[in-house]
């Protein structure tokens, strides 16, 4: 059975590549990642679209959705449009990689 989460639980995106030097803490959903000034989390990666993807909570499940990016959003090396994510999953957007960490209560 997949874990369910409250709408305001924290999650970490831990860098799995050298593009970032610190984990990204997410505490508010939805959160949009991209190069744009309007993105909630701005990343300096020329392979990212301005608004690349979004992470949200739906029905107690953490989800990621691609926002029509040019180079795609990948979870565990599979390109996705929208899918659930869990602790330990690897995300790749552009050349930036993260591992999802969801703290246990």
XYZ file of C-alpha atoms in Angstrom:
105
model
C 0.000 0.000 0.000
C 1.370 3.409 -0.978
C 1.801 5.926 1.826
C -0.578 8.878 2.038
C 0.498 12.349 3.070
C -1.214 15.429 4.466
C -1.465 18.407 2.119
C 1.302 20.312 3.956
C 3.943 17.645 4.649
C 7.591 18.485 3.918
C 9.630 16.751 1.239
C 13.262 17.076 0.224
C 14.776 16.943 -3.229
C 18.334 15.845 -2.552
C 20.783 16.609 -5.366
C 21.979 13.481 -7.151
C 24.126 15.471 -9.571
C 26.636 18.291 -9.208
C 24.338 21.062 -10.471
C 23.130 21.861 -6.930
C 25.018 21.996 -3.662
C 22.124 21.635 -1.216
C 18.790 19.846 -0.827
C 15.622 21.689 -1.808
C 12.978 21.633 0.913
C 9.359 21.703 -0.244
C 6.780 22.734 2.322
C 4.012 24.259 0.198
C 2.194 22.656 -2.706
C 1.893 22.896 -5.611
C 5.506 23.861 -6.328
C 6.665 24.702 -9.853
C 10.282 24.072 -10.939
C 11.953 25.754 -13.900
C 14.220 28.552 -15.156
C 11.568 31.301 -15.036
C 11.416 34.031 -12.414
C 7.821 32.906 -11.858
C 8.915 29.360 -10.898
C 8.669 28.595 -7.172
C 12.056 26.874 -7.384
C 14.360 28.445 -9.963
C 17.158 26.278 -11.298
C 20.093 27.366 -13.434
C 19.983 24.590 -16.023
C 19.826 25.560 -19.686
C 18.085 22.260 -20.499
C 15.092 23.210 -18.340
C 12.011 24.886 -19.707
C 10.925 28.144 -18.097
C 8.142 26.286 -16.257
C 9.316 22.690 -16.483
C 7.341 20.618 -13.982
C 5.155 20.823 -10.910
C 5.039 18.752 -7.724
C 1.731 18.548 -5.878
C -0.274 16.444 -3.433
C -3.502 14.840 -4.675
C -5.608 12.483 -2.585
C -2.744 12.094 -0.107
C -0.262 11.115 -2.832
C 2.767 13.098 -3.968
C 2.658 13.625 -7.737
C 4.880 15.218 -10.354
C 3.604 16.490 -13.686
C 5.479 17.745 -16.719
C 4.290 21.163 -17.896
C 4.945 20.637 -21.599
C 8.721 20.918 -21.247
C 10.922 20.574 -24.318
C 13.285 17.956 -22.852
C 10.861 16.069 -20.608
C 10.550 15.080 -16.972
C 11.871 11.686 -15.871
C 11.166 9.540 -12.814
C 13.529 6.595 -12.376
C 14.671 7.127 -16.000
C 11.139 6.835 -17.449
C 9.731 9.922 -19.166
C 6.414 10.927 -17.625
C 3.510 13.294 -18.171
C 2.210 12.797 -14.627
C 2.962 10.130 -12.043
C 3.194 9.501 -8.327
C 6.548 9.803 -6.588
C 7.794 8.271 -3.365
C 10.837 8.425 -1.146
C 13.848 7.034 -3.010
C 12.610 7.911 -6.505
C 15.079 9.715 -8.764
C 13.830 12.756 -10.681
C 15.611 14.195 -13.701
C 14.695 17.527 -15.224
C 17.130 18.930 -17.734
C 20.525 17.693 -16.561
C 19.603 18.193 -12.896
C 18.910 15.052 -10.858
C 17.280 14.706 -7.449
C 16.400 11.883 -5.102
C 13.071 12.329 -3.314
C 13.210 12.089 0.489
C 10.042 12.165 2.531
C 10.737 12.332 6.262
C 8.919 9.749 8.358
C 6.588 11.213 10.915
